[in-house]
Short mmCIF file of C-alpha atoms in Angstrom, two decimals:
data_model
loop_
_atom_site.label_atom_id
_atom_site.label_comp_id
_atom_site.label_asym_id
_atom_site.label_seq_id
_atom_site.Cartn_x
_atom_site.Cartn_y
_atom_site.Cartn_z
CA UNK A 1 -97.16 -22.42 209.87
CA UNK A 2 -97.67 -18.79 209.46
CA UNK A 3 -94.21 -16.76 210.02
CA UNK A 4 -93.56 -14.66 212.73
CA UNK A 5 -93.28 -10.74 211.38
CA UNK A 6 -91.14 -10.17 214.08
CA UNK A 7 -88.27 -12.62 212.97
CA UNK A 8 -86.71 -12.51 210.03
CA UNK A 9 -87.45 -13.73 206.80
CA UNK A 10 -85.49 -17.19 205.59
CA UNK A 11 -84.06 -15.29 202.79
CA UNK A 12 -81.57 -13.21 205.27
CA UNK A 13 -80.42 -16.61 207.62
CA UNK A 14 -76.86 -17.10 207.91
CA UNK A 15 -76.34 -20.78 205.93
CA UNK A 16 -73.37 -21.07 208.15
CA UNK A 17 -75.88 -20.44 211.33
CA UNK A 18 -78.44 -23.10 209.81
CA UNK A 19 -76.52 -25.69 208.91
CA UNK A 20 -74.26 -25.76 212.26
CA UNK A 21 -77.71 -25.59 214.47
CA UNK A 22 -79.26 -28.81 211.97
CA UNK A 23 -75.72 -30.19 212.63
CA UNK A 24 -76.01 -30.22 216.33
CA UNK A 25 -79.77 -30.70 216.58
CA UNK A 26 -78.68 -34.14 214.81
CA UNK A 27 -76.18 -34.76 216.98
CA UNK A 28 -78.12 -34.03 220.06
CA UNK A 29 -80.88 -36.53 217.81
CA UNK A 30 -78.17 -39.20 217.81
CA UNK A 31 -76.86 -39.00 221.52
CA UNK A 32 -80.29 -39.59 222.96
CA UNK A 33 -81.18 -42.63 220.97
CA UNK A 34 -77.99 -44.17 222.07
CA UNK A 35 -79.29 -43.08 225.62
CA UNK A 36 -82.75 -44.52 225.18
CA UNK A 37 -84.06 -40.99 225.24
CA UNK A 38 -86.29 -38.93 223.16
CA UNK A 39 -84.65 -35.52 221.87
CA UNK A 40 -87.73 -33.95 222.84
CA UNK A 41 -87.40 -34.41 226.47
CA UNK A 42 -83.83 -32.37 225.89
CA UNK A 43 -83.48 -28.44 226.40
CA UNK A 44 -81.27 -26.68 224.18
CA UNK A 45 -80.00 -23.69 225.75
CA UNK A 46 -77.51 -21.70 223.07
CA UNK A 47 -74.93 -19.77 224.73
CA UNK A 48 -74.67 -16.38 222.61
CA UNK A 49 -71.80 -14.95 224.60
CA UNK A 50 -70.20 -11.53 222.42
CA UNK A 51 -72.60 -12.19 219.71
CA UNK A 52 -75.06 -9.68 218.45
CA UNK A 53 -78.42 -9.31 219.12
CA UNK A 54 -78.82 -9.81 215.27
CA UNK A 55 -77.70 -13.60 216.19
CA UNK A 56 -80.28 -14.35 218.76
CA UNK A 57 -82.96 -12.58 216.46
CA UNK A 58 -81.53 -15.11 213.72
CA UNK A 59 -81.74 -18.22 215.82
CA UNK A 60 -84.94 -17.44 216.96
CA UNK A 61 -86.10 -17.82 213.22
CA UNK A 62 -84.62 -21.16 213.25
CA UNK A 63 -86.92 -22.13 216.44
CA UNK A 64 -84.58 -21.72 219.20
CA UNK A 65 -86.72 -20.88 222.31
CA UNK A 66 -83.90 -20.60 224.75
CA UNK A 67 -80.82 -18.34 225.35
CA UNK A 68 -78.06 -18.37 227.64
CA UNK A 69 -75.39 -15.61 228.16
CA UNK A 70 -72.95 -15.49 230.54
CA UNK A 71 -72.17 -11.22 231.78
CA UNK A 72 -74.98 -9.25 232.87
CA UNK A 73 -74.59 -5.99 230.83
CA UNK A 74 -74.66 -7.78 227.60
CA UNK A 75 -77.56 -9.70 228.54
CA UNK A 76 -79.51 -7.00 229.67
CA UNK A 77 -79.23 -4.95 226.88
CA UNK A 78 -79.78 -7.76 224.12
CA UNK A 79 -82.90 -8.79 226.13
CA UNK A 80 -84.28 -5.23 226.10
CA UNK A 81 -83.73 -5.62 222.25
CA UNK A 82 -84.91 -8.50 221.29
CA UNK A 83 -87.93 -7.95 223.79
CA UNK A 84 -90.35 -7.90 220.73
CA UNK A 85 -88.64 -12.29 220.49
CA UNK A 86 -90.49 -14.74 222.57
CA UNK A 87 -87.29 -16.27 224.13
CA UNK A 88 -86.54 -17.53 227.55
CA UNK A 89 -83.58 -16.16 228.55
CA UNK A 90 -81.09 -18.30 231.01
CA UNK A 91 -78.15 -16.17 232.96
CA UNK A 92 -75.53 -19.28 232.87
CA UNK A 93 -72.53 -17.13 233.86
CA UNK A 94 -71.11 -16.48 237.63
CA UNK A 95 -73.07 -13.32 238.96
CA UNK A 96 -72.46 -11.04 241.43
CA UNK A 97 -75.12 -10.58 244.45
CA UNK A 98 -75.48 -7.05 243.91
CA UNK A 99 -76.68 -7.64 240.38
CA UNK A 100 -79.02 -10.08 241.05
CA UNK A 101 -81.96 -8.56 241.37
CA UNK A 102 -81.22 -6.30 238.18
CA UNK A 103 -80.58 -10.31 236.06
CA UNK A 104 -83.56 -11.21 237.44
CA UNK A 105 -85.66 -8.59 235.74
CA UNK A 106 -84.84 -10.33 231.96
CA UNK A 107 -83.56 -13.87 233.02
CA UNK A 108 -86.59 -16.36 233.54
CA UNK A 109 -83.67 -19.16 234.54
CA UNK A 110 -80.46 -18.22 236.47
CA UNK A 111 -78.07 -21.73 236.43
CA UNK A 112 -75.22 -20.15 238.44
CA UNK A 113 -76.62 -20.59 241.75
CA UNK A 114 -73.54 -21.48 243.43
CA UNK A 115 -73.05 -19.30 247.29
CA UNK A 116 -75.68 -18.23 249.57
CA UNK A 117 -75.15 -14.14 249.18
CA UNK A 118 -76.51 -14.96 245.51
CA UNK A 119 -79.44 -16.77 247.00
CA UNK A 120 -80.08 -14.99 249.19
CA UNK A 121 -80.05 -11.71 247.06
CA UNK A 122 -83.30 -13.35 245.35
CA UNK A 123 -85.43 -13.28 248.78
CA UNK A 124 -88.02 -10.72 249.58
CA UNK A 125 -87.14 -7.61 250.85
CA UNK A 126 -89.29 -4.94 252.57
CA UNK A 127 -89.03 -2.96 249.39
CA UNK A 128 -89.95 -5.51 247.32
CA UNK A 129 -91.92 -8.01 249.54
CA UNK A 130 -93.33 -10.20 246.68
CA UNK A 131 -90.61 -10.42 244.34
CA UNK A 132 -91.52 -12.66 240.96
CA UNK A 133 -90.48 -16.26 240.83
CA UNK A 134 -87.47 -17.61 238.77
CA UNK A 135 -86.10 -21.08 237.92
CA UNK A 136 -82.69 -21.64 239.02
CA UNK A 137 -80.31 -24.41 238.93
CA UNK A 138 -77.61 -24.79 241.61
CA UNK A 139 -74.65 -25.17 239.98
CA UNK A 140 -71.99 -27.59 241.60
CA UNK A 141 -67.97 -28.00 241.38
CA UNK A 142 -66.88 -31.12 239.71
CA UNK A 143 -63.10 -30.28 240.44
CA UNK A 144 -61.06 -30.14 243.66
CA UNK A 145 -60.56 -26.63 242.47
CA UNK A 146 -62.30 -23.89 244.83
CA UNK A 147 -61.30 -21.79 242.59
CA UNK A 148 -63.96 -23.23 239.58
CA UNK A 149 -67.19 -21.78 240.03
CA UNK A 150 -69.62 -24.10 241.88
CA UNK A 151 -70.73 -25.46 245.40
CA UNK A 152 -68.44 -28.46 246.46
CA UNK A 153 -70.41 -31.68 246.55
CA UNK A 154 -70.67 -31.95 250.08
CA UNK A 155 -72.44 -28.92 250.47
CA UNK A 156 -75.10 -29.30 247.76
CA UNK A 157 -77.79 -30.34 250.55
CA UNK A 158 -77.23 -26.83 252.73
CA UNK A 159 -77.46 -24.94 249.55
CA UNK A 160 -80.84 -27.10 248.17
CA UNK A 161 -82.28 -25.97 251.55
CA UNK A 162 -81.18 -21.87 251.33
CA UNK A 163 -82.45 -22.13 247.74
CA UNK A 164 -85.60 -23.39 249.19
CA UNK A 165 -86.09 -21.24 251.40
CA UNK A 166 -86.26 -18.26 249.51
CA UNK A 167 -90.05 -19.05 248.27
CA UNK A 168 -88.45 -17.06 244.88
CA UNK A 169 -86.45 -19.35 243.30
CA UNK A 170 -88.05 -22.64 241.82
CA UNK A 171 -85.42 -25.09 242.09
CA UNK A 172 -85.12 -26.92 238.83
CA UNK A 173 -82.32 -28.95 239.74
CA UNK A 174 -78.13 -28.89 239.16
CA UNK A 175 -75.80 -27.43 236.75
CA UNK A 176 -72.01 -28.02 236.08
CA UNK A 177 -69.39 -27.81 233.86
CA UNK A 178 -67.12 -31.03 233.25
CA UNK A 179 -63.67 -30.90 234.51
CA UNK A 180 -60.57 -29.75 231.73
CA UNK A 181 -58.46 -32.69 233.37
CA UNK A 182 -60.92 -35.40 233.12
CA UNK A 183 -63.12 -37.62 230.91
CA UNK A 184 -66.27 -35.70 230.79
CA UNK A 185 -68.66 -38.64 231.29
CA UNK A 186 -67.44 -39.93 234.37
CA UNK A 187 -67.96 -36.46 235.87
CA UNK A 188 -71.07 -36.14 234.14
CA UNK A 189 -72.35 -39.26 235.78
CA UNK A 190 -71.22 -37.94 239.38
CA UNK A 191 -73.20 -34.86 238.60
CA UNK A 192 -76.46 -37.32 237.74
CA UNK A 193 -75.38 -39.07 241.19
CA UNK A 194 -76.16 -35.72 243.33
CA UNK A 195 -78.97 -34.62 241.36
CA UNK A 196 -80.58 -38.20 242.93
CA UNK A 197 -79.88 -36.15 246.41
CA UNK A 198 -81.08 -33.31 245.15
CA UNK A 199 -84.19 -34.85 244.00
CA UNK A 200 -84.49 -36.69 247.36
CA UNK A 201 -85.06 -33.14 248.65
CA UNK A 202 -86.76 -31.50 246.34
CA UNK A 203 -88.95 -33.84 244.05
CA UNK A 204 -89.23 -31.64 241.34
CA UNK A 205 -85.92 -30.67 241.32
CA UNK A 206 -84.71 -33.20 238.80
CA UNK A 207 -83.30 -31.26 235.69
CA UNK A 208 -79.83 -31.65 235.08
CA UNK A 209 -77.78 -28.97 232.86
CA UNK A 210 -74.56 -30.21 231.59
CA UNK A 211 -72.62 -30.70 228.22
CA UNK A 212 -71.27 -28.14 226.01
CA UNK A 213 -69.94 -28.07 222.40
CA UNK A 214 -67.67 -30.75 222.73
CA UNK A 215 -69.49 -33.38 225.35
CA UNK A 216 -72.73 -32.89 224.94
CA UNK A 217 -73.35 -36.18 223.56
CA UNK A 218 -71.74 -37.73 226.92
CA UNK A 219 -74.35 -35.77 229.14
CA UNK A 220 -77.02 -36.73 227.56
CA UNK A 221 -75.87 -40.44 228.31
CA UNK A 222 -75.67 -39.58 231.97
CA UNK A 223 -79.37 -38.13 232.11
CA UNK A 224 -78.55 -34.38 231.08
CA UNK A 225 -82.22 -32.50 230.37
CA UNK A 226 -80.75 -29.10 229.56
CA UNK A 227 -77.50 -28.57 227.29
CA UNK A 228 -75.50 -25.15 226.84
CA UNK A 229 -73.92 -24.88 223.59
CA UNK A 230 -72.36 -22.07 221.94
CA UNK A 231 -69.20 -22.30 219.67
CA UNK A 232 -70.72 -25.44 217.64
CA UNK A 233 -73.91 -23.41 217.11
CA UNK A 234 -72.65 -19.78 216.58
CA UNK A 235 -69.03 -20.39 215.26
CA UNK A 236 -66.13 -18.51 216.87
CA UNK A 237 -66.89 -15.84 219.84
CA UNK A 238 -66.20 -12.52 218.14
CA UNK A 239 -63.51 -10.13 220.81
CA UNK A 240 -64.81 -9.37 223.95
CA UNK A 241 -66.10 -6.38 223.20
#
């Protein structure tokens, strides 16, 4: 395989960064033969949150294709500098309507779809009557907590159909995070419960984000397609800058 110029050479890869990505790539390796899956089928999404651009730019060396961050101004401006990177970038962090249409100028995938002002800050407007397409996941509360963000299970269907009715947002399918109070597979396998009523819906809408750095291995066993891991990949979160 001819290297990239625009990445950087192996000599200047963090050994720390390497080995901790081959460390979870084996683990996500492991959790999806005990699932009867193939790895392949499996979306690794690495959550870069305070990290420098420098990191992304690394990881992309190492063959990661997809990045998530979680606050708009950070993700904006590493996206503008690493726009030389072929990366797909996934906004996985709540968002705000009025910056939606600014995410959706770098984000290809936006996972937090989770009330209908952010939805519906995707549709056409007269000023921009053919906006471009994005994927986007709705992302659903596992806790009795309305607190958590999320749409409550009950009202996944009514928030399927807004989604849908945009005609801008491809509906990939759900996203959550497991509960702090809680085994994570049994909410894990609730989650793969209403993505079947998602699905019902929407046909294509079948993807299924969910698992972190410390259950990622349970989501895969309950039909996860897309994981977001950060911490296990990139080591500690420098301060919030």
């Amino acid at each position: 395989m001819v290297a990239d110029p625009r990445l950087p050479s192996a000599s200047s890869h963090d050994d720390g960064l390497e080995a901790r990505l081959a460390s979870v790539r084996s683990g996500i390796a492991d959790a999806a033969r005990a699932a009867g899956r193939s790895a392949d089928d499996l979306t690794l999404v690495v959550v870069t949150k305070f990290h420098p651009a420098s990191l992304v730019r690394e990881l992309a060396s190492l063959g990661v294709t997809d990045v998530g961050e979680n606050r708009h101004q950070e993700a904006q401006a590493k996206a503008e500098e690493l726009a030389d990177v072929p990366l797909t970038w996934h906004f996985v962090g709540q968002l705000q309507s009025k910056k939606a249409r600014q995410v959706r100028r770098y984000a290809h995938v936006v996972q937090s779809l989770d009330r209908s002002s952010v939805v519906d800050a995707f549709a056409p407007t007269e000023a921009e009557p053919e906006p471009p397409v994005i994927d986007g996941f709705v992302q659903v509360n596992l806790t009795d907590d309305p607190g958590r963000g999320g749409v409550q299970p009950d009202d996944v269907e009514a928030m399927v159909a807004r989604v849908l009715e945009t005609g801008t947002i491809r509906l990939r399918g759900v996203m959550a995070v497991a509960p702090l109070d809680e085994e994570p597979r049994p909410a894990f396998a609730r989650l793969r419960a209403i993505s079947d009523r998602v699905a019902a819906l929407a046909p294509g809408a079948t993807d299924i984000s969910a698992g972190m750095s410390g259950d990622y291995a349970e989501a895969i066993l309950e039909g996860a397609t897309h994981l977001r891991i950060g911490t296990a990949i990139t080591g500690n979160r420098p301060v919030a800058p």
